[in-house]
CSV table of N, CA, C and O in Angstrom, one decimal:
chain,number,residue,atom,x,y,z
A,16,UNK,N,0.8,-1.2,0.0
A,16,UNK,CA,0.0,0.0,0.0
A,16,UNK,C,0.9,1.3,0.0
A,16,UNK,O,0.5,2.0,-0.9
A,17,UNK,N,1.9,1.7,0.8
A,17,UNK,CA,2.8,2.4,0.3
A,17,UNK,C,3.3,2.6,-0.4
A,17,UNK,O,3.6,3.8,-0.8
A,18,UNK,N,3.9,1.4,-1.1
A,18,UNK,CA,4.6,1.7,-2.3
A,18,UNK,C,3.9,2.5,-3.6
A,18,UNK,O,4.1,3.3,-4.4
A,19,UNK,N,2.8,1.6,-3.1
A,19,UNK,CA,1.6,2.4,-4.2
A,19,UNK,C,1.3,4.3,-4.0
A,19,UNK,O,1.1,5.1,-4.8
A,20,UNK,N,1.4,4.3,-2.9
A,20,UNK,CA,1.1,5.7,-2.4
A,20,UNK,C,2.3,6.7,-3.1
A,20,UNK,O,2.2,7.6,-3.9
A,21,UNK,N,3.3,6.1,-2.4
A,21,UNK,CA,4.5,7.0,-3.0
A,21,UNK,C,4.6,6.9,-4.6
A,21,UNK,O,4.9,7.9,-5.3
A,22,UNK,N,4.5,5.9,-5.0
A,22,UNK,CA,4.7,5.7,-6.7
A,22,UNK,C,3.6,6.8,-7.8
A,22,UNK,O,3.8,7.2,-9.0
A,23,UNK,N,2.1,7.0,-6.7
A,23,UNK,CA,1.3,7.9,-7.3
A,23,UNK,C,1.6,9.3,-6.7
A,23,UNK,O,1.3,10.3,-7.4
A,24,UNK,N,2.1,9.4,-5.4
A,24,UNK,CA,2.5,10.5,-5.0
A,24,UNK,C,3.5,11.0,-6.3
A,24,UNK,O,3.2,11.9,-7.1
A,25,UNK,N,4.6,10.1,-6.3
A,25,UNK,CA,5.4,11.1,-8.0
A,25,UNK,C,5.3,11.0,-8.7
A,25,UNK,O,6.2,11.3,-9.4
A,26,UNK,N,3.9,10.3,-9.3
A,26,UNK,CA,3.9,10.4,-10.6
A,26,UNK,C,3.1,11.8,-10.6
A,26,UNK,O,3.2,12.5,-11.5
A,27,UNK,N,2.5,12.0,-9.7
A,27,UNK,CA,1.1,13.4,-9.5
A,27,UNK,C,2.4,14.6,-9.4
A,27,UNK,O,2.0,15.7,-9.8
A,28,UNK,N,3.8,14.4,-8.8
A,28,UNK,CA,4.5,15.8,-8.8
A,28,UNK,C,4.9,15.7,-10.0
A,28,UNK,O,5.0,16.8,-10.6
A,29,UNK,N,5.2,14.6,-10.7
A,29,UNK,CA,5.8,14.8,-12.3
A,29,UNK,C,4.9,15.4,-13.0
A,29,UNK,O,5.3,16.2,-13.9
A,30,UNK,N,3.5,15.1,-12.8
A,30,UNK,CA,2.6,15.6,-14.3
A,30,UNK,C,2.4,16.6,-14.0
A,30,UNK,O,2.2,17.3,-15.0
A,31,UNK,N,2.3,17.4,-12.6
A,31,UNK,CA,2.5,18.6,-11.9
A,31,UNK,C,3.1,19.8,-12.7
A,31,UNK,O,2.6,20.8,-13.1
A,32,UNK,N,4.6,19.3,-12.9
A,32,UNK,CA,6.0,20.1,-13.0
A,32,UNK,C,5.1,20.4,-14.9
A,32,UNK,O,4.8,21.4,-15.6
A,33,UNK,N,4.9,18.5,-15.1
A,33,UNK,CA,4.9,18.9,-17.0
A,33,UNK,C,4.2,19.8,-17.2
A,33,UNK,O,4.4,20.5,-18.2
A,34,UNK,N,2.8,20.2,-15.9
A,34,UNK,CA,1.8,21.3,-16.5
A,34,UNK,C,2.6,22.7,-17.0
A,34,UNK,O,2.2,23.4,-18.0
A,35,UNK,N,3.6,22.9,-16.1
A,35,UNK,CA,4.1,24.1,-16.0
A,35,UNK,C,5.3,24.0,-17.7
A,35,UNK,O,5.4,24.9,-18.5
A,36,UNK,N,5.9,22.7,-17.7
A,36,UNK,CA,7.1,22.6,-18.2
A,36,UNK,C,6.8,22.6,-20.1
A,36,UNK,O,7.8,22.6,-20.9
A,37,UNK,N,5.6,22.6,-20.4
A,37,UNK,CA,5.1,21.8,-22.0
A,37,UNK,C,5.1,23.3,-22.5
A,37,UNK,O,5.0,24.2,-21.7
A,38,UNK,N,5.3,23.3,-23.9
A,38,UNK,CA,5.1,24.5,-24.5
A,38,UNK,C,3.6,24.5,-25.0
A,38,UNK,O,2.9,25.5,-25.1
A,39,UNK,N,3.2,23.3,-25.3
A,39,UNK,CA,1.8,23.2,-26.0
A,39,UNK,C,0.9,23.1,-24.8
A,39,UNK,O,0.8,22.2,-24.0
A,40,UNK,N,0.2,24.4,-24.8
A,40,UNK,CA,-1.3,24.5,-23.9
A,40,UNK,C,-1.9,22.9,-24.0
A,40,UNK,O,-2.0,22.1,-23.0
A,41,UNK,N,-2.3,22.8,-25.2
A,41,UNK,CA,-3.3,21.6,-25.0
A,41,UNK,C,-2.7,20.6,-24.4
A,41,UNK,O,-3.6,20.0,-23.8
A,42,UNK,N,-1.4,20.0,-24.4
A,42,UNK,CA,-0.6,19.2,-23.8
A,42,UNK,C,-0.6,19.6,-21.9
A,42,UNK,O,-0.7,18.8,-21.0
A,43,UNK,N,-0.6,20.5,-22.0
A,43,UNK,CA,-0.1,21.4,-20.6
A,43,UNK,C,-1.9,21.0,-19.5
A,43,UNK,O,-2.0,20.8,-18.3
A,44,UNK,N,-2.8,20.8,-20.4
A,44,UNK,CA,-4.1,21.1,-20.1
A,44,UNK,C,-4.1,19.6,-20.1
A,44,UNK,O,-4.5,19.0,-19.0
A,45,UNK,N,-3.7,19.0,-21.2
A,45,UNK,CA,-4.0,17.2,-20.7
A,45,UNK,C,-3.2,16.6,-19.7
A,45,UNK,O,-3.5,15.5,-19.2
A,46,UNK,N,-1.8,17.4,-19.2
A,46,UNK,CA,-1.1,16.5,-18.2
A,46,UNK,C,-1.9,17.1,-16.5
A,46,UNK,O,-1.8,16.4,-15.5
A,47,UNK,N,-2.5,18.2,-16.5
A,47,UNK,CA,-3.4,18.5,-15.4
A,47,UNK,C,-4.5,17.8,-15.4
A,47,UNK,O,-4.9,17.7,-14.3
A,48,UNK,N,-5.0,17.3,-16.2
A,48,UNK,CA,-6.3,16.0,-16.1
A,48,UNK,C,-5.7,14.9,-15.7
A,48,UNK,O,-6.2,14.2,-14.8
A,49,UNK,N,-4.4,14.4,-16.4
A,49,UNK,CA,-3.9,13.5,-15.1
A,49,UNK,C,-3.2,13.9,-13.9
A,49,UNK,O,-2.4,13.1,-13.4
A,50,UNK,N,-3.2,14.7,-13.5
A,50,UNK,CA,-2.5,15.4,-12.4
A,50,UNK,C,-3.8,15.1,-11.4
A,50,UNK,O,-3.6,14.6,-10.2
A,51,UNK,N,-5.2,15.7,-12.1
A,51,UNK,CA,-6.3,15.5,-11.7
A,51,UNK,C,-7.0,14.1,-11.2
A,51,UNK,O,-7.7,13.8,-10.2
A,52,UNK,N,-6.5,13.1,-12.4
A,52,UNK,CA,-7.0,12.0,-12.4
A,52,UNK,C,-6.1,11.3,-11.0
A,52,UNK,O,-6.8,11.0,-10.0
A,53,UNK,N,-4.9,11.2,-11.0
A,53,UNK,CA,-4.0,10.3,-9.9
A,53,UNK,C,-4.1,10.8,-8.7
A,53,UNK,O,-3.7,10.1,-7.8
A,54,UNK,N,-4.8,12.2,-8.4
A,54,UNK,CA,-5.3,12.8,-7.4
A,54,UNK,C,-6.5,11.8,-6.5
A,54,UNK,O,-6.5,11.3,-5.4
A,55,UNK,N,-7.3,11.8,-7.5
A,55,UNK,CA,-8.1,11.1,-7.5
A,55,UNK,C,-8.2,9.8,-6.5
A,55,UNK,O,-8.8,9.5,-5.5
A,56,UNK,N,-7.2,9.0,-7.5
A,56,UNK,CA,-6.7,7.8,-7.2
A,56,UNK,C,-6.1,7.7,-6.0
A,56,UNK,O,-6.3,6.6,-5.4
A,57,UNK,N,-5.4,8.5,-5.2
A,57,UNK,CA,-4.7,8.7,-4.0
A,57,UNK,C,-5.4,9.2,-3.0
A,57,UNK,O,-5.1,9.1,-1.8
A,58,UNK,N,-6.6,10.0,-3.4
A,58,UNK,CA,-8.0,9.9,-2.5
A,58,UNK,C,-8.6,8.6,-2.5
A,58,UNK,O,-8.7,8.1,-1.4
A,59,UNK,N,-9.1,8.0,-3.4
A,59,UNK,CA,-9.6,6.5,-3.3
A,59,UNK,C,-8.9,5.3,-2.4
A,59,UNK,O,-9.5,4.5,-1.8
A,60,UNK,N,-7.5,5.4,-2.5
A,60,UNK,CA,-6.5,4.1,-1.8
A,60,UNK,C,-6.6,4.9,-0.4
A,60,UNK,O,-6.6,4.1,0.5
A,61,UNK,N,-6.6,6.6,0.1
A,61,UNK,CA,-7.3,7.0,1.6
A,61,UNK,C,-8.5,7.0,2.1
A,61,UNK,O,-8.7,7.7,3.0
A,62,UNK,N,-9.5,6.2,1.6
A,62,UNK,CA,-10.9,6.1,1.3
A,62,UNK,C,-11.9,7.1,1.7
A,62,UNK,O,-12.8,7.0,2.6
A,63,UNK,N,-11.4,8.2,0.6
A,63,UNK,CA,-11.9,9.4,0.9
A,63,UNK,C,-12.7,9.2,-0.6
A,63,UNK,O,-12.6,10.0,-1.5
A,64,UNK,N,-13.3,8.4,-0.5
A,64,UNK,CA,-13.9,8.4,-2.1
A,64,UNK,C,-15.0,9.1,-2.9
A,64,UNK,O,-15.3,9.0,-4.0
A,65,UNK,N,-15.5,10.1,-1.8
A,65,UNK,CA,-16.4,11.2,-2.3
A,65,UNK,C,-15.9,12.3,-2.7
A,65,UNK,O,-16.3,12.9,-3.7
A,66,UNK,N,-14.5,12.8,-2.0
A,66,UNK,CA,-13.6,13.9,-2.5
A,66,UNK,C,-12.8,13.6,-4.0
A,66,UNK,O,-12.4,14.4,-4.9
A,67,UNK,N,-12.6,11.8,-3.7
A,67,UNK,CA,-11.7,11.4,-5.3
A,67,UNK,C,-13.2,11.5,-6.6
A,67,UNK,O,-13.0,11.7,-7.8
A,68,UNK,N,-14.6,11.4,-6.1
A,68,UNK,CA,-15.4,11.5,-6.8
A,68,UNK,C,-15.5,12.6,-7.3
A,68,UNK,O,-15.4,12.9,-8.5
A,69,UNK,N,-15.7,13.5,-6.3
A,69,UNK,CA,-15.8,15.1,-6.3
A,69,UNK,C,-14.5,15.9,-7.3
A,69,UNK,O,-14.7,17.0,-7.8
A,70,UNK,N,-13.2,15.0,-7.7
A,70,UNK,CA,-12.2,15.5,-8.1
A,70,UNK,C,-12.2,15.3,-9.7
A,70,UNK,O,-11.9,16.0,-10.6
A,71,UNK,N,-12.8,13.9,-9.6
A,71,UNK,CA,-12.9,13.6,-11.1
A,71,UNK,C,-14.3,14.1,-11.9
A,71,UNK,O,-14.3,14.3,-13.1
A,72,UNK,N,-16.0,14.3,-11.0
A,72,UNK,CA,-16.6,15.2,-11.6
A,72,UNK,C,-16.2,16.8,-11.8
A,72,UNK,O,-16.2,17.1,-13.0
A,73,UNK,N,-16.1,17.4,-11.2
A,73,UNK,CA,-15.9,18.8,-11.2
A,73,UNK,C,-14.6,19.0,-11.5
A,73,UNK,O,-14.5,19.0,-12.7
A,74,UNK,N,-13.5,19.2,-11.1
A,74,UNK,CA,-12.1,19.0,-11.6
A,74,UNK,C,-12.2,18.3,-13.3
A,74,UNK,O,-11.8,19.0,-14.2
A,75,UNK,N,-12.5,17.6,-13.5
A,75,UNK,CA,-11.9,16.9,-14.6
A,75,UNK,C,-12.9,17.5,-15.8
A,75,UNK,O,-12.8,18.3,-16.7
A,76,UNK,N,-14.2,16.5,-15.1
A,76,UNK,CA,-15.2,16.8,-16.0
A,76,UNK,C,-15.5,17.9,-16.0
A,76,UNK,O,-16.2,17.9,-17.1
A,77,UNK,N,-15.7,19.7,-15.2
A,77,UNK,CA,-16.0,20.4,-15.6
A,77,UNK,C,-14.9,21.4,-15.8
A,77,UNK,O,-14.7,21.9,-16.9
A,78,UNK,N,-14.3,21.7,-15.1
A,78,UNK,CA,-13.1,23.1,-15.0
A,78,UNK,C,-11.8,22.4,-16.4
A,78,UNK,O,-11.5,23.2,-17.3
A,79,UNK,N,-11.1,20.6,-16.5
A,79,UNK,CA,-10.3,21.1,-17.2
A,79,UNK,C,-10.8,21.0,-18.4
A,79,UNK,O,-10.1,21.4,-19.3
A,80,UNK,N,-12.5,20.2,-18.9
A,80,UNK,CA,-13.1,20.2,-20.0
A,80,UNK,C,-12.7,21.7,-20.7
A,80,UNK,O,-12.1,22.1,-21.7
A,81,UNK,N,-13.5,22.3,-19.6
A,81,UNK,CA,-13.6,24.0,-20.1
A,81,UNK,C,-12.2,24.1,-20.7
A,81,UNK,O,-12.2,24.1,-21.9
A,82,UNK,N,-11.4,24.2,-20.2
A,82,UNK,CA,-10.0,25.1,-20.3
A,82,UNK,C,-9.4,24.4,-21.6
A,82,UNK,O,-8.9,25.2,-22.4
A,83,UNK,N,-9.5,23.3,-21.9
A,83,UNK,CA,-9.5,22.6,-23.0
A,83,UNK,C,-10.0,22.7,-23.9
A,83,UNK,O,-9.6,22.1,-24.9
A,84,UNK,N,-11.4,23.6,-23.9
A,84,UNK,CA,-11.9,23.9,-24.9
A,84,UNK,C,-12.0,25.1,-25.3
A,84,UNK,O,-12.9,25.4,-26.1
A,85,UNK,N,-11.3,26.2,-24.8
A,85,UNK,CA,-10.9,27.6,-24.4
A,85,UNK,C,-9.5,27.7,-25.2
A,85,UNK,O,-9.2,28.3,-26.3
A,86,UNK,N,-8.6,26.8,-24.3
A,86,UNK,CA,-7.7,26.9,-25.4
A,86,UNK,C,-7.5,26.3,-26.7
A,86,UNK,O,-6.4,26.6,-27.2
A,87,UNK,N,-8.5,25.4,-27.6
A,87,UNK,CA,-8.7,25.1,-28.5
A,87,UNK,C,-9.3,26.1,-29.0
A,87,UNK,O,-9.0,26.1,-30.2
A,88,UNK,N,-10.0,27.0,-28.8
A,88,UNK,CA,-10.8,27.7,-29.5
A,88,UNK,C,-10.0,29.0,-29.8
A,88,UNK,O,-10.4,29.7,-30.7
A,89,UNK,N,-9.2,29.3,-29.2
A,89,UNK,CA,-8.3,30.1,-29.4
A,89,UNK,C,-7.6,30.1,-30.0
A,89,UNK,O,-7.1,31.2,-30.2
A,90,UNK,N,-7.2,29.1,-30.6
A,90,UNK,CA,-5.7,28.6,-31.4
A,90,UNK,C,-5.0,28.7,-31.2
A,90,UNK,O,-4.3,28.7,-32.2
A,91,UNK,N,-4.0,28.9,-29.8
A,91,UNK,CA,-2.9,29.6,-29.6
A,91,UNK,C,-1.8,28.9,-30.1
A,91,UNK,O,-1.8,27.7,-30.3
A,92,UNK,N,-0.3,29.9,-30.5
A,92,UNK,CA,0.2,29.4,-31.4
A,92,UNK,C,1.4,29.0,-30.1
A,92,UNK,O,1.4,29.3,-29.0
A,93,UNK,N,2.2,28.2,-30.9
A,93,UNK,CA,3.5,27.7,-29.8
A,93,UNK,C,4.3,28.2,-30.1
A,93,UNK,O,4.8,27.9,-31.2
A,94,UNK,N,5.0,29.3,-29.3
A,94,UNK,CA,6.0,29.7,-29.2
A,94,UNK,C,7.3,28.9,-28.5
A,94,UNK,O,7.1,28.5,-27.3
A,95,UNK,N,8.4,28.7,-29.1
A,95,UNK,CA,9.5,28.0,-28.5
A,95,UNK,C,10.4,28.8,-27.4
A,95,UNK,O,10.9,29.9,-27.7
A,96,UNK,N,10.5,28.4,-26.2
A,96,UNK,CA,11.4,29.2,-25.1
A,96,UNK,C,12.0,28.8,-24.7
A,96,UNK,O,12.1,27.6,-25.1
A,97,UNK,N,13.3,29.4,-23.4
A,97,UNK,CA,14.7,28.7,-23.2
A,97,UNK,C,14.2,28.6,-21.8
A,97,UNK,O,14.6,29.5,-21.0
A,98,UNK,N,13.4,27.6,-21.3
A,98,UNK,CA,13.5,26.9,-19.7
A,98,UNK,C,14.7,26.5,-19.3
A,98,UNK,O,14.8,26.1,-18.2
A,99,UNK,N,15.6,26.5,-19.9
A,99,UNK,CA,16.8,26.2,-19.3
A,99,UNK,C,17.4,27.4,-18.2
A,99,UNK,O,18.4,27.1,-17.5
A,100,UNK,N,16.9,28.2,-18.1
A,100,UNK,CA,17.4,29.0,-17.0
A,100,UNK,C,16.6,28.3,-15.7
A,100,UNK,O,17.2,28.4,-14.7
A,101,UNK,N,15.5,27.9,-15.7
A,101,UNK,CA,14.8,27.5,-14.3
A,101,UNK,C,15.4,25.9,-13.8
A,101,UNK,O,15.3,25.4,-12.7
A,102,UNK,N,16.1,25.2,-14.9
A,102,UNK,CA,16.4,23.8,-14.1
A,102,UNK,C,17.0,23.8,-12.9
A,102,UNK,O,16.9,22.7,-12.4
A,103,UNK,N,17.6,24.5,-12.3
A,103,UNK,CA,18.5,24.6,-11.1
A,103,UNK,C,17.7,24.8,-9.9
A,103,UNK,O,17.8,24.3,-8.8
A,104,UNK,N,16.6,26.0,-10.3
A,104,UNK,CA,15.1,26.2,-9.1
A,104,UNK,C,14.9,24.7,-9.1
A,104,UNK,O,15.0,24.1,-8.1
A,105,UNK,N,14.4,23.8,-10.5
A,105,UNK,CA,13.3,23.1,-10.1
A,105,UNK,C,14.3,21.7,-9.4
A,105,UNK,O,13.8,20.8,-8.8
A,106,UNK,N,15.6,21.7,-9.6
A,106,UNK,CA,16.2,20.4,-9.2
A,106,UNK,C,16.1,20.8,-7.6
A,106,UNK,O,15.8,19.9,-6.8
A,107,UNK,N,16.5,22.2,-7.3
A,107,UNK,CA,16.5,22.1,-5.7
A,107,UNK,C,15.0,21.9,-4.8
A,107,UNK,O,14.9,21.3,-3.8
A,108,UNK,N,13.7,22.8,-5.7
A,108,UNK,CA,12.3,22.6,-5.5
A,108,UNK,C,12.3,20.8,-5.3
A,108,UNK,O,11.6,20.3,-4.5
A,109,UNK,N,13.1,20.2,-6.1
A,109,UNK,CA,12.1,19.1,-6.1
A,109,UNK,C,13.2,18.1,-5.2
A,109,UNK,O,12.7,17.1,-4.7
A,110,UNK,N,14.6,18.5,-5.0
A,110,UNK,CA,15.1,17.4,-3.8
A,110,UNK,C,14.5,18.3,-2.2
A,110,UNK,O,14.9,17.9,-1.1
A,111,UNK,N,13.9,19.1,-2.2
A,111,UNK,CA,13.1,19.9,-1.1
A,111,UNK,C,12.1,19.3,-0.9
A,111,UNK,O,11.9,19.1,0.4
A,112,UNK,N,10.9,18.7,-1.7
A,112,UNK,CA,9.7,18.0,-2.2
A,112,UNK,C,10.4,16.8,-1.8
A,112,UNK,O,10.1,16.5,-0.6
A,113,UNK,N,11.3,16.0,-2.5
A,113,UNK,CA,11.5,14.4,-2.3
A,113,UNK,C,12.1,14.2,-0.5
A,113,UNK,O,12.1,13.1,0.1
A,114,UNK,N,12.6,15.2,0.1
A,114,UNK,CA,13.2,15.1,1.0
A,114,UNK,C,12.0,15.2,2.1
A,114,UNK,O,12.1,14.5,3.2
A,115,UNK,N,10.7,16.0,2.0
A,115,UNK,CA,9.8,16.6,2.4
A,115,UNK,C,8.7,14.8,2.9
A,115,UNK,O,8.3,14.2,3.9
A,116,UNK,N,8.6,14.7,1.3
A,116,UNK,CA,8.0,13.5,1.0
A,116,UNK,C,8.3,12.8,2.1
A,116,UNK,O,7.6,12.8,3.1
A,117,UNK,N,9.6,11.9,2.0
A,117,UNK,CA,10.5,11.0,2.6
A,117,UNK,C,10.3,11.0,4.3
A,117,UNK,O,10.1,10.1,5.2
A,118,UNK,N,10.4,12.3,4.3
A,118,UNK,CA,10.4,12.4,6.0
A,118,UNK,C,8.7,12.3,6.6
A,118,UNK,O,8.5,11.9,7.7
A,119,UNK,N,7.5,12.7,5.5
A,119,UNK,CA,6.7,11.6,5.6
A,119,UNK,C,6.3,10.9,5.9
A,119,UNK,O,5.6,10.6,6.9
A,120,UNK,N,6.6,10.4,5.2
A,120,UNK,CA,6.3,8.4,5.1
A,120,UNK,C,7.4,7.9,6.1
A,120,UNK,O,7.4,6.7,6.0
A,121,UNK,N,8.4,8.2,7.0
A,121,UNK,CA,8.8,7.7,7.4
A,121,UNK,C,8.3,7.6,8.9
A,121,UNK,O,8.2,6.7,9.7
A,122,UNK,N,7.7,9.2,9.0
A,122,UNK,CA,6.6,9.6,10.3
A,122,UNK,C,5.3,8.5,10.2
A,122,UNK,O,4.8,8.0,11.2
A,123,UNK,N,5.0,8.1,8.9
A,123,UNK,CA,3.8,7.6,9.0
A,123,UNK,C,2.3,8.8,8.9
A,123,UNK,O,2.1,10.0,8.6
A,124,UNK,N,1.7,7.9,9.2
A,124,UNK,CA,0.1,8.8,9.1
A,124,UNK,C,-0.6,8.9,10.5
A,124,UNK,O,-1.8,9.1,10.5
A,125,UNK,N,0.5,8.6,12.0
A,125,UNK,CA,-0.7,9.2,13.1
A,125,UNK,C,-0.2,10.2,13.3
A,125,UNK,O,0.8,10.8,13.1
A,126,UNK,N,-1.5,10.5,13.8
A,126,UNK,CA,-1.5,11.8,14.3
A,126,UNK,C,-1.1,12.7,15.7
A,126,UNK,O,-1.4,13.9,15.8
């Protein structure tokens, strides 16, 4: 059961980072529906299954439908940019995040 936890815990920070990291909106917009979706998922295995319900109606099905079809209707064009200046934020953000995590799961879940 943990393993599982943690393994959806980073896949949900990876699809996280891609929302920010894709140049293509619509790509940017589909990796937040799974960001949305594994949210979900990680409410269901804490058997919070009205909030993972609540996440995948309204979250998914309504707010990222919209924005998906907002930015399709827009056309927006892709411009190419140099992220290479932020890798150094996101390597330290994210051994801050993995270290954060870690100390976690090591506490456990009482209270």
């Amino acid at each position: 059961m943990d393993s599982i936890h943690f393994f959806l815990c980073t896949i949900v920070c990876i699809t996280g980072l891609f929302v920010f990291l894709t140049n293509n909106p619509v790509h940017s917009i589909l990796f937040l529906i799974l960001t949305f979706f594994n949210s979900a998922v990680l409410l269901f295995l804490l058997n919070a299954e009205f909030l993972g319900l609540i996440f995948i109606i309204v979250y998914v099905g309504a707010i990222a439908v919209l924005f998906l079809f907002v930015v399709m209707m827009l056309n927006v064009k892709v411009i190419p940019a140099d992220n290479t200046m932020y890798l150094p934020l996101i390597f330290i953000g994210s051994i801050f995040l993995f270290t954060q995590l870690y100390s976690f799961f090591q506490k456990g879940f009482t209270a």
